[in-house]
Structure formats: C-alpha cells, structure tokens
PDB file of C-alpha atoms in Angstrom:
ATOM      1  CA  UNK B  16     109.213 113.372  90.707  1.00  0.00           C
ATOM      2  CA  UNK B  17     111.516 110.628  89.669  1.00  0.00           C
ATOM      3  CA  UNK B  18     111.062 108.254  87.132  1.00  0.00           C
ATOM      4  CA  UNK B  19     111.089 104.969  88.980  1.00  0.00           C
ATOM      5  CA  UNK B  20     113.273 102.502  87.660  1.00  0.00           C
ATOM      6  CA  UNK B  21     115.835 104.883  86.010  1.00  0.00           C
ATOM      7  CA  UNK B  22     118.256 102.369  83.909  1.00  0.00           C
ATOM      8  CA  UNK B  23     115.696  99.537  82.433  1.00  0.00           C
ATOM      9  CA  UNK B  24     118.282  97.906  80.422  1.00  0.00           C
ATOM     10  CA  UNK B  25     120.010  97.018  83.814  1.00  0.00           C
ATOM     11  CA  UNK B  26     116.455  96.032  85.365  1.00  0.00           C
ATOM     12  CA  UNK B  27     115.894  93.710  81.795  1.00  0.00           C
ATOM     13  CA  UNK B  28     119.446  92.361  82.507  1.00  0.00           C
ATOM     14  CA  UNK B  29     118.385  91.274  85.762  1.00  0.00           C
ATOM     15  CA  UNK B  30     115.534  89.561  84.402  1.00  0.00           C
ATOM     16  CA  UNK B  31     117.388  87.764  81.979  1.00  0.00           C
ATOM     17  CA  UNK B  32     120.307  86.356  84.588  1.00  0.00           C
ATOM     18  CA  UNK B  33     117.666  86.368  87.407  1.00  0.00           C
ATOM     19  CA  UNK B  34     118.368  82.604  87.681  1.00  0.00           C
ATOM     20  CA  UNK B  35     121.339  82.260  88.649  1.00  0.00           C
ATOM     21  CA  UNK B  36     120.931  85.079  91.984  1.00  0.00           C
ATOM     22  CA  UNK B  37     120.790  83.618  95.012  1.00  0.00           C
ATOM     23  CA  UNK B  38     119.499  85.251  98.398  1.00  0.00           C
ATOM     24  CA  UNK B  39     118.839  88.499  99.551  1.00  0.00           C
ATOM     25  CA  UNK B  40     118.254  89.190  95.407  1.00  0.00           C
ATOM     26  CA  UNK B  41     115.397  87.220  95.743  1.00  0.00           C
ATOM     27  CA  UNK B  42     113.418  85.312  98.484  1.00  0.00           C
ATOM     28  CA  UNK B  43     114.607  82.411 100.329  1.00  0.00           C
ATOM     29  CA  UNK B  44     113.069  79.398 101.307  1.00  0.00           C
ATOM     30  CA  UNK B  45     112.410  80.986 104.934  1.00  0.00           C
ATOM     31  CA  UNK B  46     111.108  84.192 103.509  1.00  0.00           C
ATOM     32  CA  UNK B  47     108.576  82.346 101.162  1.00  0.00           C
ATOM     33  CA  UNK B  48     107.261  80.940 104.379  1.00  0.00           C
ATOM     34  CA  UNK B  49     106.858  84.014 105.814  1.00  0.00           C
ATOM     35  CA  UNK B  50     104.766  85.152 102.597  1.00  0.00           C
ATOM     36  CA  UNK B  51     103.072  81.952 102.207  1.00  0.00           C
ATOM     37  CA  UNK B  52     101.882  82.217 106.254  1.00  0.00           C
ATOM     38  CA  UNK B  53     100.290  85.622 105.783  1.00  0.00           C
ATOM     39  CA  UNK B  54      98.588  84.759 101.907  1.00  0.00           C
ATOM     40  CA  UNK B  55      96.985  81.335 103.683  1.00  0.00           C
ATOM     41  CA  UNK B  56      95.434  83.311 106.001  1.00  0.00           C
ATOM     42  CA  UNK B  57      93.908  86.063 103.716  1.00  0.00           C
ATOM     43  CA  UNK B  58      93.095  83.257 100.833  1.00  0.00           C
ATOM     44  CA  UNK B  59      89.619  82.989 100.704  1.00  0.00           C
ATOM     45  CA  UNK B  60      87.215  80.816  98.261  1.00  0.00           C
ATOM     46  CA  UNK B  61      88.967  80.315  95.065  1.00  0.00           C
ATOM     47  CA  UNK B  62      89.328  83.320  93.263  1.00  0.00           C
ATOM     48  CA  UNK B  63      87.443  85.601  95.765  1.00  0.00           C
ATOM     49  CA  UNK B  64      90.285  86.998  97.813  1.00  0.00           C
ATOM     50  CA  UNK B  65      92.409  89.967  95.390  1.00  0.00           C
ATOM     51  CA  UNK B  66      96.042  90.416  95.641  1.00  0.00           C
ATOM     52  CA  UNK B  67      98.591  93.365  94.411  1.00  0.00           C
ATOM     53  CA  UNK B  68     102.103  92.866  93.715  1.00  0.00           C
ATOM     54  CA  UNK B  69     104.406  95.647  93.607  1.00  0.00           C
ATOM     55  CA  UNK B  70     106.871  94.274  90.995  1.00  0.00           C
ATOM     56  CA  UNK B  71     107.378  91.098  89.080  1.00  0.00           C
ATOM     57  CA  UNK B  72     108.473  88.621  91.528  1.00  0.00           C
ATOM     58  CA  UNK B  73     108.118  84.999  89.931  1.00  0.00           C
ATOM     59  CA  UNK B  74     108.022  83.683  93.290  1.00  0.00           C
ATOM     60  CA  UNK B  75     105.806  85.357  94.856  1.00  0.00           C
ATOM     61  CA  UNK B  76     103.248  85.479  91.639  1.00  0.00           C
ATOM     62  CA  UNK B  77     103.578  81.385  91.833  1.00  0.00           C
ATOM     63  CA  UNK B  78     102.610  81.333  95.605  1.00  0.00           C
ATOM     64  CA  UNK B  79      99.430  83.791  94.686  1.00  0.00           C
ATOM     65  CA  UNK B  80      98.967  81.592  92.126  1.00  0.00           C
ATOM     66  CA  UNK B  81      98.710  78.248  94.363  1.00  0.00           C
ATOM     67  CA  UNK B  82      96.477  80.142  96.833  1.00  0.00           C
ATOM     68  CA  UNK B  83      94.036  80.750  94.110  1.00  0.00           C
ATOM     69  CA  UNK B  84      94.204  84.690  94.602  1.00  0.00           C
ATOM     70  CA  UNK B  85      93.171  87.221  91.515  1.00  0.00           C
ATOM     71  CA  UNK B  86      96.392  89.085  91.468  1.00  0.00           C
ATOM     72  CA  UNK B  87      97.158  92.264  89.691  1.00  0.00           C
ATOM     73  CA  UNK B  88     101.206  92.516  88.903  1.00  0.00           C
ATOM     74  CA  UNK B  89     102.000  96.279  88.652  1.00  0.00           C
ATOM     75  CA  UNK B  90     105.440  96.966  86.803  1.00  0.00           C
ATOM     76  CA  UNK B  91     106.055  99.668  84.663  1.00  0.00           C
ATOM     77  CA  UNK B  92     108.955  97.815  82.357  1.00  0.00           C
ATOM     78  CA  UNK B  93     107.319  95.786  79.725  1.00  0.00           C
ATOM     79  CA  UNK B  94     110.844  94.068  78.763  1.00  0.00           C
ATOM     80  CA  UNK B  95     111.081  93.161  81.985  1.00  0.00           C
ATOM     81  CA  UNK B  96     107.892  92.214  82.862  1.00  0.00           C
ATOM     82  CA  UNK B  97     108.245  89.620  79.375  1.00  0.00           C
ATOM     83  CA  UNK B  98     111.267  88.220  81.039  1.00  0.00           C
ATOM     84  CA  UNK B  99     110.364  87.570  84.068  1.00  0.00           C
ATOM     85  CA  UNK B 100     107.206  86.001  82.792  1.00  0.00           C
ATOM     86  CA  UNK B 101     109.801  82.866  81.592  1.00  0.00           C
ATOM     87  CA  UNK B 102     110.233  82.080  85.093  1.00  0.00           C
ATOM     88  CA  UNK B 103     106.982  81.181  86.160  1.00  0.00           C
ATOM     89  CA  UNK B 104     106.610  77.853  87.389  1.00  0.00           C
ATOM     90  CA  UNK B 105     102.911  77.486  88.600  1.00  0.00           C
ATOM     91  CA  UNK B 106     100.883  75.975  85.768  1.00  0.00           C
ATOM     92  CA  UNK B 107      97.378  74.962  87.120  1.00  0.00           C
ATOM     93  CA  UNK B 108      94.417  77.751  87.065  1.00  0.00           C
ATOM     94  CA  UNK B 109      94.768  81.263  87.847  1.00  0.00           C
ATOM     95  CA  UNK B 110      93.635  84.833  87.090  1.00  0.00           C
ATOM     96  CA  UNK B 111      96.836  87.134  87.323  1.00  0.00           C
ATOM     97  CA  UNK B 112      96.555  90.359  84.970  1.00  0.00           C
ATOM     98  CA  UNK B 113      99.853  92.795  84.721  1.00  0.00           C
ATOM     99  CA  UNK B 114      99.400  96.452  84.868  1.00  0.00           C
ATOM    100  CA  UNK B 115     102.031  98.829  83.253  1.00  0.00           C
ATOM    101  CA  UNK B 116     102.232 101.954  85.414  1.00  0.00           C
ATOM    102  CA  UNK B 117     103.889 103.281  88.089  1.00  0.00           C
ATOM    103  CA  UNK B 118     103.505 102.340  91.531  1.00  0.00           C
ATOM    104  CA  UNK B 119     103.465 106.040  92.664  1.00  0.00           C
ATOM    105  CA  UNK B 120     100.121 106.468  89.921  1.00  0.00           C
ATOM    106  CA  UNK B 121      98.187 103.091  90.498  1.00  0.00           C
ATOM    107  CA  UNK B 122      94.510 104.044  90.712  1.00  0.00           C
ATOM    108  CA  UNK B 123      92.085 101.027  90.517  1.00  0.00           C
ATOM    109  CA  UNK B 124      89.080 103.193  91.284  1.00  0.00           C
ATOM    110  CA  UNK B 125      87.228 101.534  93.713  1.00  0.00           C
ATOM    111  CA  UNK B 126      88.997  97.811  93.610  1.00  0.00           C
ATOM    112  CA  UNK B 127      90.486  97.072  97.044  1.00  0.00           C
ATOM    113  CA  UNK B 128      93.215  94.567  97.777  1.00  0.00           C
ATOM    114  CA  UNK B 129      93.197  92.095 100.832  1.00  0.00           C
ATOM    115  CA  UNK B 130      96.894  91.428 100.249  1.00  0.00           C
ATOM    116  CA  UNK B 131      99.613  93.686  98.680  1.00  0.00           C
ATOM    117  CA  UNK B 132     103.129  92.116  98.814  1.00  0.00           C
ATOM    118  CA  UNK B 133     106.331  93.230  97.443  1.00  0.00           C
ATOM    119  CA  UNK B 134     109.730  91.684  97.558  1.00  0.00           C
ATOM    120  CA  UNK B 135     112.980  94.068  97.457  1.00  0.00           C
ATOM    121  CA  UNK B 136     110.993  96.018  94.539  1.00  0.00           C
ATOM    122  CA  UNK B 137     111.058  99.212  96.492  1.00  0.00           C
ATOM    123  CA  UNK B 138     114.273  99.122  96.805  1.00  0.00           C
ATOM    124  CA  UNK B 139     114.464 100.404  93.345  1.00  0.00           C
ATOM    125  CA  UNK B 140     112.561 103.877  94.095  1.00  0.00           C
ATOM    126  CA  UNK B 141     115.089 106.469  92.769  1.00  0.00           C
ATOM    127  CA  UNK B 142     114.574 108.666  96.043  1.00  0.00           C
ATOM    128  CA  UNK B 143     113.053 108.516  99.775  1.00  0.00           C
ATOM    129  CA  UNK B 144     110.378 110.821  99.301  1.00  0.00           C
ATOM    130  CA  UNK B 145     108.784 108.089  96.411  1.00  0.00           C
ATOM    131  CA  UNK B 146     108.149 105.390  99.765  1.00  0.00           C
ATOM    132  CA  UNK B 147     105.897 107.980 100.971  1.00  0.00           C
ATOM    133  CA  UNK B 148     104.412 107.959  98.258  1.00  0.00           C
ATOM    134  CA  UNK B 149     103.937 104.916  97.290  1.00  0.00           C
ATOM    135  CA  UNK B 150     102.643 103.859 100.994  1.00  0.00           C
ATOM    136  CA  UNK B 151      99.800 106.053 100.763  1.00  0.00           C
ATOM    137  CA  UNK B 152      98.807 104.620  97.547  1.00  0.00           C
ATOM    138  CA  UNK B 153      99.151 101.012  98.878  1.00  0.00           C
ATOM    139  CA  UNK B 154      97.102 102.191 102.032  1.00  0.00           C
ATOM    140  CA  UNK B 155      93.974 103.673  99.550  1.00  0.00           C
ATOM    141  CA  UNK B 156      93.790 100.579  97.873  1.00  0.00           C
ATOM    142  CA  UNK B 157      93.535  98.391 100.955  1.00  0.00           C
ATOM    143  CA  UNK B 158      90.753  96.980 101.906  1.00  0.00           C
ATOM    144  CA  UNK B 159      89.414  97.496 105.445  1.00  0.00           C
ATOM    145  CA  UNK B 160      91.261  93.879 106.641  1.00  0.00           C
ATOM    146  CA  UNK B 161      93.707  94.074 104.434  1.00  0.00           C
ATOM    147  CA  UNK B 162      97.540  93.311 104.832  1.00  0.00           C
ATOM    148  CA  UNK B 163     101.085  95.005 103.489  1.00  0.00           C
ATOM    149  CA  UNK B 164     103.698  92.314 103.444  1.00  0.00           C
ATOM    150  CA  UNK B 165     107.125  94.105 102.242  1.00  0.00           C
ATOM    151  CA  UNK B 166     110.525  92.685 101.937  1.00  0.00           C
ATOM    152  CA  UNK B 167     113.010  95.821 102.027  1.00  0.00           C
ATOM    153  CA  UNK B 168     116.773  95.712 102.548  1.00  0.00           C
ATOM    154  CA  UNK B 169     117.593  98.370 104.658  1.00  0.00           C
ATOM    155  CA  UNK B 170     120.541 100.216 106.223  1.00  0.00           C
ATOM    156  CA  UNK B 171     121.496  99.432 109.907  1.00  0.00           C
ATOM    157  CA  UNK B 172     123.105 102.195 111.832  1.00  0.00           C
ATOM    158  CA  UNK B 173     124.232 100.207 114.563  1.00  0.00           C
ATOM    159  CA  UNK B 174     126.334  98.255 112.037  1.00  0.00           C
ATOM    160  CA  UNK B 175     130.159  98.926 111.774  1.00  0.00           C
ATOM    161  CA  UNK B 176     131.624  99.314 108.996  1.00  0.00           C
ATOM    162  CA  UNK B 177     134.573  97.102 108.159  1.00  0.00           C
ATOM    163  CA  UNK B 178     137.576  96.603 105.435  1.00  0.00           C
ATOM    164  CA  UNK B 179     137.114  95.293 102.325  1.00  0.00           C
ATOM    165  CA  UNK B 180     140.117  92.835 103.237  1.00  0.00           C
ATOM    166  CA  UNK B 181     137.409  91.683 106.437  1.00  0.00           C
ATOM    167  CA  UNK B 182     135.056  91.109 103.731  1.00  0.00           C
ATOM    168  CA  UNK B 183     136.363  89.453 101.577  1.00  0.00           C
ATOM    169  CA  UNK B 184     138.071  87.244 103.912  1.00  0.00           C
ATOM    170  CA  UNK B 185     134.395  86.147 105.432  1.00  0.00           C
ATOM    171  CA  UNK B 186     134.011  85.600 101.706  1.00  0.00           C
ATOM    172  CA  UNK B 187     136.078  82.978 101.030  1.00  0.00           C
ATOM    173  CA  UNK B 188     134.416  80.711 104.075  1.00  0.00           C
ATOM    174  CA  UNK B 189     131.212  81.415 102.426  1.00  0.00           C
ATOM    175  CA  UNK B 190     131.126  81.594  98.495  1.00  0.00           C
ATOM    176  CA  UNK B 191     127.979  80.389  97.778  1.00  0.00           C
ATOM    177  CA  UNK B 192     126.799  83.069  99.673  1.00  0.00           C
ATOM    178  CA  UNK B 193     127.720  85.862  96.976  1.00  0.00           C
ATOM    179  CA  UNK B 194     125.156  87.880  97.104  1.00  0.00           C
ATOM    180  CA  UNK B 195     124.823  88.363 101.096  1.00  0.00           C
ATOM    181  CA  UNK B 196     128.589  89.276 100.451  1.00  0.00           C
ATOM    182  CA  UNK B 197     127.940  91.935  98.053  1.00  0.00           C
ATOM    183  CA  UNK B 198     124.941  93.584  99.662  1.00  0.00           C
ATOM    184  CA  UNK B 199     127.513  93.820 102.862  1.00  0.00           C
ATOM    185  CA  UNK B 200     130.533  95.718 100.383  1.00  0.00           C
ATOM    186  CA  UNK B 201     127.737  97.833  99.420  1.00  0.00           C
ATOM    187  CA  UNK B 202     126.505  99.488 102.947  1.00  0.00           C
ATOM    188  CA  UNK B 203     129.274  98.569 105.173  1.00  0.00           C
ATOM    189  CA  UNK B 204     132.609  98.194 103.485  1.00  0.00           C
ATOM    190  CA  UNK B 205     135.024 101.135 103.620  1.00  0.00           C
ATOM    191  CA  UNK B 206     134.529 101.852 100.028  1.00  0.00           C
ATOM    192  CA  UNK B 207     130.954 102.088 100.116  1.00  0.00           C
ATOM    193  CA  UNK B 208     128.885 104.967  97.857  1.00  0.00           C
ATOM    194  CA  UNK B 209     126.092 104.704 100.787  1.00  0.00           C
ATOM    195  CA  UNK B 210     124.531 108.632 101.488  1.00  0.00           C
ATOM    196  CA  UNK B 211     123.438 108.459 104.704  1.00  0.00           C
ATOM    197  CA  UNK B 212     121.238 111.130 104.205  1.00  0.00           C
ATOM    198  CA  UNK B 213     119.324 110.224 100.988  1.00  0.00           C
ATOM    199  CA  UNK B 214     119.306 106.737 101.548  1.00  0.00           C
ATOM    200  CA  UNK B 215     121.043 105.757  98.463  1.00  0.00           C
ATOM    201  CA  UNK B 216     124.149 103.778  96.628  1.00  0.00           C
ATOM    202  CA  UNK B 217     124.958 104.768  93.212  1.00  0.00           C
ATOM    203  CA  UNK B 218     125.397 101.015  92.285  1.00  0.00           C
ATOM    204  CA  UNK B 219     127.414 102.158  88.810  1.00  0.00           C
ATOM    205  CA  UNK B 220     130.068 104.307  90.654  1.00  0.00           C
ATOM    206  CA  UNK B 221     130.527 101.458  93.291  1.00  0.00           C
ATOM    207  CA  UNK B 222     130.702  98.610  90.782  1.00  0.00           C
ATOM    208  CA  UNK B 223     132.712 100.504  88.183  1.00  0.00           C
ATOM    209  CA  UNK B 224     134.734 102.488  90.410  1.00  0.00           C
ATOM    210  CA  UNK B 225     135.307 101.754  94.348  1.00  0.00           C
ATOM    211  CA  UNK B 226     135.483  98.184  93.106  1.00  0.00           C
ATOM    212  CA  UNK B 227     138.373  98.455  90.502  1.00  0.00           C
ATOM    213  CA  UNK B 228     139.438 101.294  92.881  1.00  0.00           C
ATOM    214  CA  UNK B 229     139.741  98.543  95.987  1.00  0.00           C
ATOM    215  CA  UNK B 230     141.621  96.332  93.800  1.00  0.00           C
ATOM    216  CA  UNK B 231     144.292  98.582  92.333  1.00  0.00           C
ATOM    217  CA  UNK B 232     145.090  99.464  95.598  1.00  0.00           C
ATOM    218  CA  UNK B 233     145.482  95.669  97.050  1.00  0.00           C
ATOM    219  CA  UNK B 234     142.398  95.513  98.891  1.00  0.00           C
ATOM    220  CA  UNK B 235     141.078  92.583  96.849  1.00  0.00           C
ATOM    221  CA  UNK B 236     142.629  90.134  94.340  1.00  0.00           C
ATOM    222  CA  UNK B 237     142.234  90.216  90.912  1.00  0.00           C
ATOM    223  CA  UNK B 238     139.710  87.018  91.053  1.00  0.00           C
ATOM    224  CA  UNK B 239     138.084  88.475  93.825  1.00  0.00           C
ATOM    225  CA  UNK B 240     137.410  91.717  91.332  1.00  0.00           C
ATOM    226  CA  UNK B 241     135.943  89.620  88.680  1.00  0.00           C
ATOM    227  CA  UNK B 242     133.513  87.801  90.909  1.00  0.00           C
ATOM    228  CA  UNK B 243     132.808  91.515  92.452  1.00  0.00           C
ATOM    229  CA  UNK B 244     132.578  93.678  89.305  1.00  0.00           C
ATOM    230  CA  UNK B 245     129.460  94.225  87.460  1.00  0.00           C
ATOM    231  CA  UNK B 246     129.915  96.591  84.743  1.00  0.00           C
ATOM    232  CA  UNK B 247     126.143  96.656  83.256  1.00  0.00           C
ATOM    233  CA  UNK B 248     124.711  98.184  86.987  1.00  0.00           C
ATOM    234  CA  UNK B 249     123.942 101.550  86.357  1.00  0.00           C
ATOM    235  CA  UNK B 250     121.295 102.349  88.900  1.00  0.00           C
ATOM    236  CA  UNK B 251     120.500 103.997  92.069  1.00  0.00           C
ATOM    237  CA  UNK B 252     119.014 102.504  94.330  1.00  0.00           C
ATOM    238  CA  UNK B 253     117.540 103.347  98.004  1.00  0.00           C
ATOM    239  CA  UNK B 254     118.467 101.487 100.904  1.00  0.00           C
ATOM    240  CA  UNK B 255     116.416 103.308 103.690  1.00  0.00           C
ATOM    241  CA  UNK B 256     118.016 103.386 107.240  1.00  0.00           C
ATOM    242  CA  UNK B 257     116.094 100.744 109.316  1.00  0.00           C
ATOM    243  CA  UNK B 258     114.572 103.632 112.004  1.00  0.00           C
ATOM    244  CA  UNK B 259     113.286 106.209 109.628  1.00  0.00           C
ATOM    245  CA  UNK B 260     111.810 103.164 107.476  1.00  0.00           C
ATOM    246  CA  UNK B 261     109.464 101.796 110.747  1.00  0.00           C
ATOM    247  CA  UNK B 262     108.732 104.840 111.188  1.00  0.00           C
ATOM    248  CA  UNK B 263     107.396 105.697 108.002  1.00  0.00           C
ATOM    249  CA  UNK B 264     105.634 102.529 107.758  1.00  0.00           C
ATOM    250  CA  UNK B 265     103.870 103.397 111.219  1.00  0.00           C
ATOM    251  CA  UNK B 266     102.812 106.676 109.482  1.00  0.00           C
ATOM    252  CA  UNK B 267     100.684 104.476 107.070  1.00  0.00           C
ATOM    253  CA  UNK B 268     100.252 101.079 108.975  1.00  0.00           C
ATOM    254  CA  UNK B 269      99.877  98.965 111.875  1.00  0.00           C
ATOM    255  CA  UNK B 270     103.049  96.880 111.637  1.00  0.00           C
ATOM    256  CA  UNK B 271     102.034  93.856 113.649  1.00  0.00           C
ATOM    257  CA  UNK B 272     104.618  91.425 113.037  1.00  0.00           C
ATOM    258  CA  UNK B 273     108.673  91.856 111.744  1.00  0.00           C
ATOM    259  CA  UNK B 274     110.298  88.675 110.199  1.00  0.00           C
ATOM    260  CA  UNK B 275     113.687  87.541 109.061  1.00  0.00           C
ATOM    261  CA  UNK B 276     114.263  84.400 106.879  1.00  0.00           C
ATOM    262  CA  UNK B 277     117.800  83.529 108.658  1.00  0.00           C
ATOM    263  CA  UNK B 278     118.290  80.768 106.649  1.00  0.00           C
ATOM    264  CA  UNK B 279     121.478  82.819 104.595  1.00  0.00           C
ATOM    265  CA  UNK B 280     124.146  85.373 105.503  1.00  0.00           C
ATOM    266  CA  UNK B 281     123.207  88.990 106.946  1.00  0.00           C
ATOM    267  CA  UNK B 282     119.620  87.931 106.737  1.00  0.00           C
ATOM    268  CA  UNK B 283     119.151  90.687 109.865  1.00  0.00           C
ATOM    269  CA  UNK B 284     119.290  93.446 106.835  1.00  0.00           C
ATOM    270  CA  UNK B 285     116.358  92.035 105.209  1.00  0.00           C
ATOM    271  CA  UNK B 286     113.367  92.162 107.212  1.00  0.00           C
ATOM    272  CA  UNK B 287     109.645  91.270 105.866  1.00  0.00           C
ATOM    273  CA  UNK B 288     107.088  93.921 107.296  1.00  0.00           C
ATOM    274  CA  UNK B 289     103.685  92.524 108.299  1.00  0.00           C
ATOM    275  CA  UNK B 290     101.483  95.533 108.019  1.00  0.00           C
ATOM    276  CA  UNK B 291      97.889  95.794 108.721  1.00  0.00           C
ATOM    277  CA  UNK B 292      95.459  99.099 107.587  1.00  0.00           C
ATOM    278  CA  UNK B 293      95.002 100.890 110.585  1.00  0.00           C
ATOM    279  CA  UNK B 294      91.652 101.238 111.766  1.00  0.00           C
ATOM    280  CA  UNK B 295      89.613 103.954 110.766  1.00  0.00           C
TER     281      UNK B 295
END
C-alpha cells in the first residue's frame, strides 16, 4: 500500500503559500455554498451533530466551526497540519480535535459521523486502488443518516485535448484565473504526463520537464514559463476519470445530488459529490 501523501515538503509548501491560490486549489465562493447547504441541514443542537474532515481545509474547518459541529480533522502531516492551522479565521466557540493518521487506517471504534467532507484532499492518494479504500472506511464510520460531501477534480474523457499555444492564448484573456489554467495544461494540453490508465500526473516531470520542454521548443514564452514552472512539486497525484469515479462512489453511496461552483474557469472538472449511506 502506498504511503499517502508521498513528498510532504511539497504538501508543507503548499501550506505555507496556500494564500495566495486561487480556485480549483481551494473552494470558491459557490462551492462553500454548496458545503455550507448540506452542513445547515445536518447541524443539529450546538455541539451535538459530529463532523469528519478528510484533510486540513481552513475553509471548510471555519464553516464546521460556525455551524457549531464537533469536528475531527484527520491529516497525517503534522507540518502541515501546523500551517494550515495559521489560516483559520473562525474565532468564537468550537470543539475541533486533529487526528494524525491515515485516512486509509482511521478507526474511531464505535464514533459515527453525520457529515464527512473533503475538499480536493483525495486527490492526493498516490494510487486508484487507495479511493476504494478510503470509501469504505468513510462508509463504516457513517452514521445511519449520514452524508459524504467530496470535492474531487477529475479527468473528463469527452474533453479534447488542445495545444499548449490554445492554452495559453485563453490565458492571457483570463490571468487571474491561473490556477483553472494550470489544472487544464495538466489533463488536456498536448504535453500532459496524464496515464489514462492509473489515473495519475507525475506533477514533478510535468512542471520540471514538459514545461521547460514546451518552452524550448516555442510553445510558450519565457514569461509564460515562469508563471507556469513550479520547481518544488514533486508529487503524484490522482486525477480519476469522471465515469469510473461515479461509479465507484455508487459502489459505496447513494449519490443524490452533483454540484459545480461555476463561478471560475473549467469549474465542470470539479464537481462536489452529495453522497448519502445507502440503506441497509
């Protein structure tokens, strides 16, 4: 089994910059709704209603926070899970303990969760076979009503794939939207790392290589390979193809509802799973 979360210096570098990301890196305004929707309606009295993140998500530990939910935050980086901590903006009462483990090992004996969220963390699984994993821990420690709310990016086959020139040029219209920009070199540019059969992007060969790669051979400018290159990624990561992921989660879930922020760039790739436990 893989160690999840392979490179932590690059996850602890995240952390550290995680301020200035923008959209899909973290949730948008529209996606916070979404989250927000689903915790209002499990929120119970104050402090009776429990609630599992799957990562460290500042933004989505602040909205547990506000709804006055006991939340567990299950990381298994402790530098990370420091930094991160900086960012939290919520500052009346709550009851939020971290957990260092790995998601594939959580046991909480007989504890059970009426919310679990998690917000592009499983993203970070170092192989396919960990999501099945992971999804049949989530689904032991729901409880009988409880929800799965999951932001993933995933891989669209029905997307084409275009040139990096197509890219970039869509780029310079929208360069506040960085991020939406990159995630789209990534899966769908000609120089993408993307295995269609394991699901993943070796983020350190694409950065360090097809990047420099597109721009000695004129496919980008030299400013455009500055704003593109990020030496310090040196991760895999696991963008699932969007079929094989519903269907997975179907294995595990009743997925009652599929949401999209659309308030940024490519939002489509990014959809929030509503999941219910499936009846017994």
């Amino acid at each position: 089994m893989y160690k999840q979360f392979d490179n932590q210096n690059a996850w602890l570098k995240n952390a550290e910059v995680w301020k200035t990301y923008e959209p899909p890196i973290k949730p948008s305004a529209a996606e916070l709704l979404i989250y927000d929707l689903v915790a209002s309606s499990k929120a119970g009295e104050p402090f009776s209603s429990r609630a599992l993140v799957l990562g460290v998500s500042a933004e989505l530990r602040d909205l547990l926070a506000e709804h006055q939910f006991k939340t567990t935050v299950v990381a298994n980086d402790v530098n990370t899970i420091i930094a991160m901590k900086q960012l939290l903006t919520y500052t009346g009462e709550k009851k939020e303990k971290v957990v260092v483990t790995d998601w594939q090992q959580m046991d909480f004996g007989e504890k059970k969760f009426d919310l679990v969220v998690s917000d592009w963390g499983l993203n970070s699984l170092s192989s396919w076979r960990e999501y099945t994993v992971v999804f049949d821990r989530v689904d032991k420690l729901l409880a009988p009503e409880g929800m799965f709310v999951i932001r993933l990016n995933v891989f669209n086959p029905d997307e084409k794939i275009k040139k990096v020139k197509e890219i970039m040029k869509e780029y310079k219209i929208n360069p506040k939207q960085k991020f939406s920009f990159l995630m789209q070199m990534e899966m769908y540019s000609e120089i993408t790392t993307y295995n269609k059969e394991t699901y993943q992007i070796n983020l350190g060969k694409f950065y360090r290589d097809k990047i420099t790669e597109a721009y000695h051979d004129g496919k980008m400018t030299f400013e455009e390979w500055q704003d593109f290159y990020f030496p310090f990624f040196t991760v895999t990561l696991t963008y699932p193809d969007k079929y094989a992921m519903e269907k997975l989660l179907r294995s595990f879930f009743d997925v009652s509802a599929i949401r999209y922020g659309g308030d940024y760039l490519f939002s489509e790739n990014e959809p929030i799973y509503v999941c219910k436990k499936k009846a017994k």
